[in-house]
Tab-separated table of C-alpha atoms in Angstrom:
chain	number	residue	atom	x	y	z
R	279	MET	CA	98.799	89.156	110.261
R	280	ARG	CA	101.832	89.712	112.530
R	281	ARG	CA	103.469	92.034	110.000
R	282	PHE	CA	100.195	93.859	109.329
R	283	ILE	CA	99.896	94.659	113.047
R	284	LEU	CA	103.582	95.476	113.602
R	285	SER	CA	103.589	97.761	110.549
R	286	PHE	CA	100.427	99.406	111.910
R	287	LEU	CA	98.146	98.588	109.027
R	288	GLY	CA	101.009	98.815	106.542
R	289	SER	CA	102.149	102.352	107.371
R	290	GLY	CA	105.594	101.020	108.293
R	291	TYR	CA	106.202	100.111	104.656
R	292	LEU	CA	105.914	103.733	103.495
R	293	ARG	CA	109.187	105.414	102.556
R	294	PRO	CA	111.098	107.443	103.399
R	295	ALA	CA	111.084	107.602	107.197
R	296	PRO	CA	108.709	104.764	108.150
R	297	GLY	CA	108.805	105.855	111.807
R	298	THR	CA	107.402	109.241	110.869
R	299	TRP	CA	104.676	107.612	108.768
R	300	GLY	CA	103.809	105.318	111.672
R	301	SER	CA	103.653	108.315	114.018
R	302	LEU	CA	101.368	110.130	111.576
R	303	ALA	CA	99.127	107.062	111.282
R	304	ALA	CA	98.900	107.011	115.073
R	305	LEU	CA	97.220	110.439	115.156
R	306	PRO	CA	93.795	109.602	113.660
R	307	ALA	CA	93.825	106.287	115.514
R	308	ALA	CA	94.441	108.159	118.786
R	309	TYR	CA	91.579	110.510	117.963
R	310	LEU	CA	89.256	107.546	117.473
R	311	VAL	CA	90.384	105.862	120.700
R	312	HIS	CA	90.015	109.141	122.627
R	313	TRP	CA	86.554	109.671	121.119
R	314	LEU	CA	85.531	106.151	122.180
R	315	GLY	CA	86.540	106.515	125.815
R	316	GLY	CA	88.756	109.447	126.683
R	317	PRO	CA	92.247	109.374	128.157
R	318	GLY	CA	91.668	106.236	130.221
R	319	ILE	CA	91.032	104.086	127.173
R	320	LEU	CA	93.918	105.753	125.315
R	321	ILE	CA	96.310	104.809	128.131
R	322	PHE	CA	94.855	101.288	128.336
R	323	CYS	CA	95.164	100.790	124.579
R	324	ALA	CA	98.747	102.097	124.563
R	325	ALA	CA	99.641	99.599	127.305
R	326	ALA	CA	97.887	96.768	125.464
R	327	LEU	CA	99.653	97.649	122.195
R	328	TYR	CA	102.964	97.743	124.059
R	329	ALA	CA	102.458	94.214	125.378
R	330	LEU	CA	101.261	92.969	121.986
R	331	GLY	CA	104.205	94.712	120.317
R	332	VAL	CA	106.782	93.033	122.550
R	333	TYR	CA	105.166	89.644	121.936
R	334	LEU	CA	104.885	90.035	118.152
R	335	THR	CA	108.327	91.635	117.807
R	336	ASN	CA	109.844	88.668	119.642
R	337	LYS	CA	108.172	86.389	117.091
R	338	GLU	CA	109.397	88.535	114.184
R	339	ILE	CA	112.968	88.657	115.474
R	340	ALA	CA	112.968	84.869	115.883
R	341	ALA	CA	111.618	84.412	112.351
R	342	SER	CA	113.785	86.972	110.540
R	343	GLY	CA	116.892	87.398	112.684
R	344	ASP	CA	116.594	91.198	112.282
R	345	THR	CA	116.592	92.750	115.780
R	346	ASP	CA	114.998	96.060	114.721
R	347	PRO	CA	113.225	95.997	111.351
R	348	SER	CA	112.539	99.561	110.200
R	349	TRP	CA	109.033	98.642	109.050
R	350	ILE	CA	107.952	97.842	112.618
R	351	VAL	CA	106.154	101.035	113.680
R	352	LEU	CA	103.758	99.741	116.329
R	353	ASP	CA	106.321	101.107	118.793
R	354	GLU	CA	105.889	104.588	117.279
R	355	VAL	CA	102.130	104.278	117.708
R	356	VAL	CA	102.532	103.441	121.398
R	357	GLY	CA	105.003	106.296	121.931
R	358	GLN	CA	102.860	108.768	120.016
R	359	TRP	CA	99.788	107.821	122.053
R	360	ILE	CA	101.761	108.369	125.251
R	361	ALA	CA	102.888	111.781	123.948
R	362	LEU	CA	99.245	112.664	123.193
R	363	THR	CA	97.961	111.647	126.630
R	364	PRO	CA	98.211	115.153	128.186
R	365	ILE	CA	96.184	116.503	125.251
R	366	SER	CA	93.572	113.796	125.738
R	367	ILE	CA	93.401	114.523	129.468
R	368	GLY	CA	93.119	118.272	128.882
R	369	ALA	CA	90.360	117.963	126.288
R	370	TYR	CA	88.435	115.453	128.375
R	371	SER	CA	88.746	117.602	131.517
R	372	ALA	CA	87.621	120.729	129.676
R	373	GLY	CA	84.815	118.901	127.902
R	374	VAL	CA	86.002	119.987	124.465
R	375	ASP	CA	86.805	118.155	121.263
R	376	VAL	CA	90.438	117.110	121.376
R	377	LEU	CA	91.006	118.731	117.967
R	378	ARG	CA	90.523	122.145	119.597
R	379	LEU	CA	93.890	121.498	121.228
R	380	TRP	CA	95.586	121.145	117.845
R	381	PRO	CA	98.713	123.118	118.819
R	382	GLY	CA	99.321	120.517	121.519
R	383	ILE	CA	98.787	117.701	119.030
R	384	ILE	CA	101.403	119.214	116.731
R	385	ALA	CA	103.781	119.714	119.661
R	386	ALA	CA	103.270	116.100	120.785
R	387	PHE	CA	104.011	114.822	117.288
R	388	VAL	CA	107.119	116.965	116.767
R	389	LEU	CA	108.522	116.408	120.260
R	390	PHE	CA	107.981	112.662	120.060
R	391	ARG	CA	109.806	112.486	116.740
R	392	ILE	CA	112.682	114.598	118.106
R	393	PHE	CA	113.106	112.356	121.153
R	394	ASP	CA	112.680	109.185	119.078
R	395	ILE	CA	115.252	110.219	116.482
R	396	SER	CA	117.832	111.809	118.814
R	397	LYS	CA	117.533	109.026	121.421
R	398	PRO	CA	118.641	110.911	124.526
R	399	TRP	CA	119.371	109.148	127.823
R	400	LEU	CA	116.826	106.405	128.585
R	401	VAL	CA	115.568	106.359	124.996
R	402	GLY	CA	119.043	105.445	123.741
R	403	GLN	CA	119.642	102.957	126.549
R	404	ALA	CA	116.449	101.123	125.666
R	405	ASP	CA	117.249	101.228	121.940
R	406	ARG	CA	120.668	99.631	122.515
R	407	ARG	CA	119.125	96.561	124.197
R	408	GLY	CA	118.855	94.836	120.827
R	409	ASP	CA	115.705	92.893	121.699
R	410	ALA	CA	111.935	93.173	121.352
R	411	THR	CA	111.599	95.029	124.648
R	412	GLY	CA	114.150	97.572	123.468
R	413	VAL	CA	112.312	98.052	120.153
R	414	MET	CA	109.158	98.989	122.058
R	415	LEU	CA	110.644	100.619	125.164
R	416	ASP	CA	112.693	103.333	123.455
R	417	ASP	CA	109.465	104.755	122.029
R	418	VAL	CA	107.744	104.530	125.405
R	419	TRP	CA	110.512	106.687	126.854
R	420	ALA	CA	110.404	109.080	123.885
R	421	GLY	CA	106.639	109.347	124.355
R	422	ALA	CA	107.002	109.940	128.080
R	423	PHE	CA	109.568	112.694	127.533
R	424	ALA	CA	107.368	114.307	124.866
R	425	ALA	CA	104.289	114.030	127.115
R	426	THR	CA	106.167	115.757	129.937
R	427	VAL	CA	107.179	118.674	127.706
R	428	VAL	CA	103.668	118.862	126.206
R	429	ALA	CA	102.139	118.999	129.696
R	430	ILE	CA	104.518	121.780	130.729
R	431	LEU	CA	103.808	123.721	127.536
R	432	GLY	CA	100.077	123.263	128.103
R	433	LEU	CA	100.330	124.570	131.646
R	434	LEU	CA	102.336	127.565	130.480
R	435	ALA	CA	99.977	128.278	127.571
R	436	HIS	CA	96.845	128.048	129.678
R	437	SER	CA	98.342	130.151	132.455
R	438	GLY	CA	98.933	132.968	129.975
R	439	LEU	CA	102.720	132.699	130.141
R	440	LEU	CA	102.981	131.668	126.494
R	441	ILE	CA	101.537	133.533	123.549
R	442	THR	CA	98.352	131.848	122.436
R	443	LEU	CA	97.017	131.589	118.924
R	444	PRO	CA	93.787	133.314	117.884
R	445	GLY	CA	90.798	131.278	119.033
R	446	GLN	CA	92.827	129.485	121.729
R	447	GLN	CA	92.337	129.951	125.431
């Protein structure tokens, strides 16, 4: 059960790039969580998954001796949900289906993956910890950085400073 949860329903076993597969699997799950309760429940669930992830990753590290198994992607789910939070807030505030903000969803996904892979600043510091907290925390930082850029892009797009796509406001 521990590995099923840490691999986010098995998505962490997909190859190549299990982190990308885990991030992709996080998208429909985030939609469901948002649909069930909006941004508040998305934030709560991300925090709960973070705590569960640290706990279960500690158990996995103790059992396997591997300090950062590539199949653990629950951290990507948490980071991706953090990156999607501005989209969830925007859709909820506007009273629209979150899928109407699909350019923001794509931006959140791409930006999160860029920050997660390149590991700038705090992302890299957390990753170098070599423990369960580091496994989870680097993706929290990557998600926070992506969420910040997504929020800025959203503000620019909705202020008319960025070119919008047909059908977008």
